[in-house]
Structure formats: C-alpha cells, structure tokens
Amino acid sequence: MSNKKNSPLSQLNGLLGTAVALPTAAWIAYSHLFVDHNLPLPDAITAEKKRFFNQMAGHINYYYDTSGSGRPLLLIHSVNAAASAYEMRPLFEHSRGTRPVYASDLPGYGFSDREARNYTPGIC
C-alpha cells in the first residue's frame, strides 16, 4: 500500500498551494504596510459638484454644468455594485456646453450617503 502523503500528486498539490499562498500573503502584507488606504477619491466628473440633504435618503451628490442653453439633460447611472456618476462621464463631457447637464450619484452610490438599510432588488 502506497503512502498518500508522499505521492507525487500530493507533493504537486502542496507545491501549487504554496505557489498561490505566498504571493497572496506577500501582496496583503505589501498593501497593509505600504499603501495609503486613506487617500481621498477624485471626483467622478470634472465639473461643479453639490450635495443636498433629503430626509429619507441622506446627502445626495450631483455634478452639473450650466454653461449651455436649452433643455436640461439629467444623466442617471445604472444600479450595480460599482455604479456612480462616473459611468455618465462620457455623455456628460459630450453634452456639456451645448445644454445644461446634471449627473447624480443615486442614494447609496458614489459620493451620496449609503444609509444603514438592506439594499435589495426590490428597492432598486
């Protein structure tokens, strides 16, 4: 009966596990020791930025450029794990100067407040 602990397959599994674990541990250590995790995030869009307070949603962030004239354009981003007004940046840049343009961070996204609530598909 062969010893399974010393079999070539067992040794290969151990080497592969080590090959994955060491770089992962090194990256975590590097990130913890040398990366400043308190840097402020840049604005999603290079434009004027305002916040207003809504009793139910908290502080809502939005960007605007009113240098154009005509019918205002309101840009609303999608709803996903990393959504923000940044998604609307190309459309914002394309439309600015030709008409008033607004792009908001919906509640719980971007720079808008994320209230202590369960975010479920039903409220989206």
XYZ file of C-alpha atoms in Angstrom:
124
model
C 0.000 0.000 0.000
C 1.472 3.365 -1.002
C 1.764 6.319 1.314
C -0.616 9.008 0.017
C 1.233 11.825 1.834
C 4.388 11.213 -0.196
C 2.757 10.523 -3.549
C 3.792 12.760 -6.478
C 0.235 14.109 -6.774
C 0.164 15.042 -3.106
C 3.524 16.805 -3.401
C 2.337 18.669 -6.503
C -0.788 19.831 -4.664
C 1.377 21.101 -1.824
C 3.643 23.000 -4.211
C 0.692 24.535 -6.039
C -0.893 25.584 -2.757
C 2.349 27.229 -1.672
C 2.747 28.897 -5.076
C -0.669 30.516 -4.634
C -0.466 31.286 -0.906
C 2.941 33.007 -0.850
C 2.246 35.724 -3.455
C -1.182 36.318 -1.940
C 0.268 36.747 1.543
C 3.040 38.983 0.173
C 0.520 41.213 -1.610
C -1.637 41.533 1.517
C 1.434 42.428 3.603
C 2.605 44.969 0.994
C -0.844 46.548 0.827
C -1.104 46.738 4.612
C 2.366 48.236 5.121
C 2.942 50.475 2.094
C -0.390 51.530 0.553
C -2.177 54.595 1.940
C -5.801 53.475 2.170
C -6.987 56.890 3.395
C -6.470 58.840 0.165
C -9.490 60.877 -0.911
C -11.245 59.669 -4.029
C -11.213 62.019 -7.022
C -14.483 63.431 -8.281
C -16.263 61.213 -10.785
C -16.752 64.103 -13.213
C -14.687 67.270 -13.588
C -17.496 69.767 -13.042
C -19.202 71.727 -10.291
C -20.338 69.408 -7.510
C -23.131 69.921 -4.995
C -24.792 67.937 -2.255
C -28.253 68.308 -0.878
C -29.956 66.611 2.035
C -33.066 64.503 1.679
C -34.822 63.309 4.834
C -35.242 59.748 3.540
C -32.053 59.280 1.502
C -29.484 61.439 3.300
C -26.945 63.512 1.367
C -27.243 63.223 -2.409
C -24.269 64.188 -4.566
C -24.571 65.569 -8.080
C -22.433 67.232 -10.734
C -23.595 69.964 -13.066
C -22.543 72.257 -15.885
C -24.994 75.004 -16.806
C -22.813 76.754 -19.388
C -25.030 75.569 -22.244
C -28.566 76.649 -23.027
C -31.663 74.738 -23.978
C -33.391 71.755 -22.468
C -31.529 70.365 -19.414
C -30.176 66.816 -19.568
C -30.307 64.622 -16.455
C -27.957 61.624 -16.544
C -28.694 58.720 -14.184
C -26.234 55.871 -13.743
C -27.053 52.155 -13.626
C -27.643 50.127 -10.481
C -24.802 47.673 -9.823
C -22.089 47.075 -7.230
C -19.751 49.804 -8.540
C -22.219 52.301 -10.002
C -21.712 56.075 -9.789
C -21.928 59.239 -11.866
C -18.552 58.217 -13.307
C -20.441 55.950 -15.733
C -22.067 59.063 -17.182
C -18.791 60.931 -17.683
C -18.519 60.395 -21.486
C -22.113 61.572 -22.036
C -21.606 64.479 -19.627
C -18.432 65.592 -21.426
C -20.103 65.240 -24.830
C -23.161 67.309 -23.835
C -21.599 69.996 -21.631
C -21.550 73.443 -23.163
C -24.418 72.637 -25.528
C -27.116 72.384 -22.848
C -27.324 72.295 -19.023
C -26.164 68.850 -17.862
C -26.690 67.164 -14.482
C -25.385 63.780 -13.296
C -26.258 62.437 -9.872
C -24.986 59.705 -7.616
C -28.111 57.821 -6.576
C -28.564 57.184 -2.831
C -26.077 54.544 -1.717
C -23.758 55.054 -4.704
C -20.736 57.201 -5.498
C -20.391 60.122 -3.080
C -24.030 60.012 -1.946
C -24.799 58.686 1.520
C -25.344 54.999 1.976
C -27.932 54.695 4.681
C -27.986 51.770 7.087
C -30.603 49.693 5.273
C -30.840 46.452 3.381
C -30.238 47.145 -0.299
C -32.388 44.603 -2.088
C -33.560 44.351 -5.705
C -36.995 45.463 -4.520
C -35.836 48.979 -3.642
C -33.904 49.444 -6.872
